[in-house]
Amino acid sequence: MTTTRISKNLQSYLSRSRWVADAPGSAGALWRRSVDGREQVLAVPRTAVADGPDWEGVIGALARYEGVAETALRHRVSYFGTDVVRFRAVGESVEGGSIPLGAGVHLAETARRTLRACATTARGPRARIRGNFSRDGDRVVDAAILGPSEPGSYVLPVFLVLSEVAAGESEPDPGLLGKELMAVRPEPPERRVTRTLAEAMAAILHHVVEPGCAPTPGIVAPLAASGASRELVSAIAETINLPVVEEFEVSFDWAASHSAPGRVPTSACVPATAAARLTQAAQILGAEPRKMAETVTGPIVEIRHVPGESFGEIAVQTIRRGRAAEVRARIRAGEITASHEWMEASRTVLVEGTICREPGRPLRIIEPRRVQPLDEAFLGPADPGAM
């Protein structure tokens, strides 16, 4: 990470942790906050840069205030606004921090292919892409940073810096003025990509790997809705087919600057023994798909409801026809509490139904056929790998 990024991350971390800076002087600034009626003071020198003595002093003092290990806090601050996705190859020939050259090049290419596939399906479910990758999705992948390998079985970390998304960008809806409103921060496009990859990996494990039998055409709907495409499944299948690879794992460290997505796995491991099933699944996804019902997926960013009325509305942040959009769905008053819990937990929801638009109003599903968390819709509430 660059010095500029680390300095910004430290300031952002302190601000999000309720620290307030005094007016800065020539040497730096004092930051203060009150905890249980006691004032805490933290001196942040202007010269505090990564791995320097001033930086380590700030991290040490902050760790003591927060009661956490310095190593954990250093990582949290350094990557405060960054999702980290780790691609790991496990095998006898990839121990000790090294890997055969060909397998290493393949692993790096797999990282790019999986992120690129999910950067496209994050903008709309697709069973196959066939070269029609999203340009906006490609921009997210092009901005990703490949970090140095990490100790252990061969690990390639990829950093995706989350962009700032201003709240309140959705179209106004005069028909909802005056209603009770609950809202959260919008999801950055980079987080939508990493979340989609995590959900897609969970769906692949649940529907292809764990059953232990040949997949059927019934996998198309749940895999596609979760963000898994033929291109993603093929990339994983080719990797675990390499002679030196016994397992392929993708793991996630969610940026602390935003709420971690709810009910989404932090890691998913695919064994080489599943290679044939993944190849078959890719072939099924690549066949001419049946027409899927119109669905939208994404986090809930708003809930509107007039106390005492029978219905309210949720706003789901999604991508439709290649553009960012908020689709509103009418829900019963009895579903408000559950929807609020899903929003607070940052769980991805799936809404299925006919999308309509009235003059002067945003996209709306008036009578949704279903509204439920994505993990329950296609993974099942008891799935051990999704929690």
Short mmCIF file of N, CA and C in Angstrom, two decimals, residues 13 21 27 89 141 147 207 211 226 289 306 311 379:
data_model
loop_
_atom_site.label_atom_id
_atom_site.label_comp_id
_atom_site.label_asym_id
_atom_site.label_seq_id
_atom_site.Cartn_x
_atom_site.Cartn_y
_atom_site.Cartn_z
N TYR A 13 -9.89 5.39 9.64
CA TYR A 13 -10.12 4.44 10.73
C TYR A 13 -10.41 5.18 12.03
N ALA A 21 -10.07 14.91 15.66
CA ALA A 21 -8.76 15.55 15.65
C ALA A 21 -8.84 17.00 16.07
N ALA A 27 3.85 19.54 13.73
CA ALA A 27 4.36 18.19 13.98
C ALA A 27 3.31 17.11 13.78
N ALA A 89 -3.29 -22.17 -3.80
CA ALA A 89 -3.13 -23.49 -4.38
C ALA A 89 -2.42 -24.38 -3.36
N VAL A 141 -11.80 -4.74 -12.22
CA VAL A 141 -10.73 -5.74 -12.22
C VAL A 141 -9.40 -5.10 -12.62
N GLY A 147 -0.83 -8.51 -4.97
CA GLY A 147 0.19 -8.36 -3.95
C GLY A 147 1.22 -9.48 -4.01
N HIS A 207 -23.90 -26.89 -4.63
CA HIS A 207 -24.66 -27.55 -5.69
C HIS A 207 -23.83 -28.48 -6.58
N PRO A 211 -22.50 -32.44 -3.21
CA PRO A 211 -23.37 -33.59 -3.48
C PRO A 211 -22.61 -34.85 -3.86
N SER A 226 -26.64 -16.83 -8.07
CA SER A 226 -25.60 -16.55 -7.07
C SER A 226 -24.36 -15.91 -7.68
N PRO A 289 -29.47 -21.75 -22.16
CA PRO A 289 -30.23 -21.74 -20.91
C PRO A 289 -31.72 -21.49 -21.12
N VAL A 306 -45.07 3.36 6.72
CA VAL A 306 -45.90 4.22 7.58
C VAL A 306 -46.47 3.35 8.69
N PHE A 311 -48.66 -2.25 4.23
CA PHE A 311 -47.52 -2.52 3.36
C PHE A 311 -46.44 -1.46 3.55
N LEU A 379 -29.03 -21.72 -1.05
CA LEU A 379 -28.11 -22.54 -0.27
C LEU A 379 -28.81 -23.29 0.84
#
